[in-house]
Short mmCIF file of C-alpha atoms in Angstrom, two decimals:
data_model
loop_
_atom_site.label_atom_id
_atom_site.label_comp_id
_atom_site.label_asym_id
_atom_site.label_seq_id
_atom_site.Cartn_x
_atom_site.Cartn_y
_atom_site.Cartn_z
CA ILE A 1 18.23 -21.02 -36.38
CA LEU A 2 18.05 -23.60 -33.61
CA GLN A 3 18.10 -27.23 -34.60
CA ILE A 4 17.51 -30.37 -32.58
CA ILE A 5 20.81 -32.23 -32.47
CA SER A 6 19.72 -35.09 -30.23
CA TRP A 7 16.56 -36.22 -28.52
CA LEU A 8 16.23 -38.17 -25.27
CA PRO A 9 12.73 -39.53 -24.59
CA ALA A 10 13.21 -39.48 -20.81
CA HIS A 11 9.77 -39.67 -19.16
CA SER A 12 6.10 -39.65 -20.09
CA SER A 13 5.27 -37.03 -17.42
CA LYS A 14 6.83 -33.61 -16.82
CA LEU A 15 10.43 -33.42 -15.66
CA ALA A 16 10.95 -32.45 -12.04
CA VAL A 17 14.75 -32.33 -12.03
CA ILE A 18 17.76 -32.93 -14.26
CA SER A 19 21.42 -33.10 -13.35
CA PHE A 20 24.68 -33.44 -15.26
CA ALA A 21 27.75 -35.27 -13.98
CA ALA A 22 30.82 -33.05 -13.60
CA SER A 23 32.38 -34.75 -16.63
CA GLY A 24 29.34 -33.80 -18.71
CA ASN A 25 28.88 -37.31 -20.08
CA LEU A 26 26.01 -38.44 -17.82
CA LEU A 27 22.58 -36.84 -17.43
CA ALA A 28 20.13 -37.90 -14.69
CA THR A 29 16.41 -37.13 -14.95
CA ALA A 30 13.35 -37.62 -12.74
CA SER A 31 9.74 -36.87 -13.51
CA GLU A 32 7.09 -35.29 -11.30
CA ARG A 33 5.87 -38.80 -10.45
CA SER A 34 9.40 -39.44 -9.09
CA ALA A 35 9.08 -43.24 -9.20
CA VAL A 36 11.81 -43.67 -11.83
CA ILE A 37 15.19 -42.02 -12.20
CA LYS A 38 16.87 -42.40 -15.58
CA VAL A 39 20.54 -41.83 -16.33
CA PHE A 40 21.64 -41.24 -19.91
CA ASN A 41 25.01 -41.11 -21.61
CA TRP A 42 24.76 -37.60 -22.98
CA PHE A 43 27.44 -38.07 -25.63
CA THR A 44 25.86 -41.15 -27.22
CA CYS A 45 22.22 -40.28 -26.35
CA THR A 46 21.66 -43.75 -24.91
CA LYS A 47 20.10 -44.88 -21.65
CA TYR A 48 22.80 -45.83 -19.15
CA ARG A 49 20.75 -46.87 -16.08
CA THR A 50 17.18 -46.84 -14.79
CA PHE A 51 16.48 -46.75 -11.06
CA ARG A 52 13.02 -47.45 -9.66
CA ARG A 53 12.08 -45.79 -6.36
CA GLY A 54 8.66 -47.43 -6.16
CA TYR A 55 5.72 -48.43 -8.28
CA ASN A 56 3.35 -45.57 -7.47
CA VAL A 57 3.91 -41.86 -7.04
CA CYS A 58 6.88 -41.32 -4.71
CA PRO A 59 7.83 -38.20 -2.73
CA LEU A 60 8.85 -35.44 -5.14
CA ILE A 61 12.56 -35.39 -5.89
CA LEU A 62 14.23 -32.09 -5.06
CA ASN A 63 17.73 -32.89 -6.20
CA LEU A 64 19.79 -35.38 -8.15
CA ASN A 65 23.53 -35.12 -7.73
CA PHE A 66 26.44 -37.15 -9.07
CA THR A 67 29.43 -37.72 -6.82
CA THR A 68 32.72 -36.32 -8.10
CA ASN A 69 33.81 -39.26 -10.25
CA ALA A 70 30.19 -40.35 -10.88
CA PRO A 71 30.28 -43.76 -9.17
CA PHE A 72 27.12 -42.79 -7.25
CA LEU A 73 23.97 -40.76 -7.83
CA THR A 74 22.27 -39.19 -4.82
CA CYS A 75 18.59 -38.35 -4.69
CA THR A 76 16.96 -36.03 -2.15
CA SER A 77 13.17 -35.94 -1.84
CA VAL A 78 10.66 -33.69 -0.06
CA SER A 79 10.32 -36.37 2.64
CA ASN A 80 13.97 -35.67 3.62
CA ASN A 81 14.99 -39.15 2.48
CA ASN A 82 18.29 -39.40 0.69
CA GLU A 83 18.93 -42.35 -1.58
CA ILE A 84 22.26 -43.31 -3.10
CA PHE A 85 22.35 -45.31 -6.32
CA ASN A 86 25.36 -47.24 -7.61
CA LEU A 87 26.30 -46.23 -11.15
CA SER A 88 29.48 -48.30 -11.42
CA ASN A 89 27.78 -51.68 -11.00
CA SER A 90 27.26 -53.09 -14.47
CA SER A 91 24.62 -55.61 -13.37
CA GLN A 92 21.05 -54.48 -12.91
CA SER A 93 20.86 -55.93 -9.40
CA HIS A 94 21.91 -54.11 -6.26
CA GLN A 95 21.39 -50.71 -7.83
CA LEU A 96 20.02 -48.89 -4.80
CA LEU A 97 23.10 -48.77 -2.68
CA PHE A 98 22.77 -48.10 0.96
CA ILE A 99 21.42 -45.20 2.77
CA PHE A 100 18.07 -43.80 3.69
CA PHE A 101 18.32 -40.87 6.03
CA GLY A 102 14.88 -39.59 6.90
CA LYS A 103 13.09 -37.50 9.46
CA SER A 104 13.89 -40.10 12.12
CA ARG A 105 17.57 -39.06 11.80
CA ASN A 106 18.55 -42.75 11.76
CA PHE A 107 20.50 -44.56 9.12
CA ASN A 108 18.97 -47.63 7.56
CA ALA A 109 21.28 -49.26 5.07
CA GLN A 110 19.64 -51.43 2.45
CA VAL A 111 20.72 -53.22 -0.69
CA LEU A 112 17.94 -53.96 -3.13
CA ASP A 113 17.68 -56.37 -6.01
CA GLY A 114 14.98 -54.92 -8.23
CA SER A 115 12.30 -53.95 -5.71
CA GLU A 116 13.12 -56.57 -3.07
CA VAL A 117 15.42 -55.91 -0.13
CA VAL A 118 18.12 -58.59 -0.21
CA GLU A 119 20.00 -57.27 2.79
CA SER A 120 19.02 -54.70 5.39
CA SER A 121 20.99 -53.72 8.43
CA PRO A 122 22.19 -50.61 10.22
CA ASN A 123 25.64 -52.27 10.21
CA LEU A 124 25.68 -53.12 6.50
CA VAL A 125 27.97 -50.19 5.81
CA GLY A 126 31.06 -49.50 7.87
CA ASP A 127 30.87 -46.83 10.57
CA ALA A 128 33.37 -44.64 8.73
CA LEU A 129 31.25 -44.60 5.58
CA LEU A 130 28.12 -43.89 7.61
CA HIS A 131 29.84 -40.96 9.28
CA GLU A 132 30.98 -39.56 5.93
CA MET A 133 27.55 -40.06 4.39
CA GLU A 134 25.85 -38.40 7.38
CA HIS A 135 28.11 -35.38 6.91
CA PHE A 136 27.43 -35.34 3.14
CA ILE A 137 23.67 -35.70 3.59
CA ASN A 138 23.58 -32.99 6.28
CA GLN A 139 25.25 -30.65 3.78
CA ILE A 140 22.63 -31.50 1.14
CA ASN A 141 19.76 -31.01 3.60
CA GLU A 142 21.19 -27.67 4.74
CA GLN A 143 21.47 -26.46 1.14
CA PHE A 144 17.84 -27.35 0.52
CA ARG A 145 16.67 -25.70 3.75
CA GLN A 146 18.35 -22.52 2.51
CA LEU A 147 16.86 -22.99 -0.96
CA LYS A 148 13.36 -23.53 0.49
CA SER A 149 13.75 -20.36 2.56
CA ALA A 150 14.83 -18.41 -0.52
CA CYS A 151 11.91 -19.80 -2.55
CA SER A 152 9.36 -19.00 0.15
CA THR A 153 10.76 -15.47 0.40
CA THR A 154 10.47 -15.09 -3.38
CA ASP A 155 6.91 -16.46 -3.34
CA SER A 156 5.93 -14.03 -0.58
CA TYR A 157 7.46 -11.17 -2.56
CA ASN A 158 5.57 -12.20 -5.71
CA GLU A 159 2.27 -12.43 -3.78
CA GLN A 160 2.82 -8.91 -2.42
CA CYS A 161 3.57 -7.65 -5.92
CA ASP A 162 0.44 -9.33 -7.30
CA GLU A 163 -1.73 -7.60 -4.69
CA ARG A 164 -0.63 -4.12 -5.82
#
């Protein structure tokens, strides 16, 4: 018999994506509205961080991914923007850390305090970090291009099967 061991009231709307940190102690969630990302301590079932991406419906999140030692959480949306959130900062300010990389293929580094940009500059982050992040984000985008291709192939196959 299955029993509920713990319960995390994550979002009021349906979940779009969940992701565990490699250590297994952190769980990130985003709803279909995609305006808020919540990170929970899985072991204690407590909220660890909340990140706001906007106040209305935002582009649907495709992926949440923790970096290896979980100091950052990356978010990829259908608009090809990649956002990197700082998990190691204990204060609630400056949570959105750095990089938007959108269809324009340009970096725009921003640090936000709540919903207000407190600093914005292409040179905010060192060139070496930008180069590394560009490489990392290109890998993420390539994985999702492949995933989208696989999903569209599966959808086409299912449509053909439904017609029979």
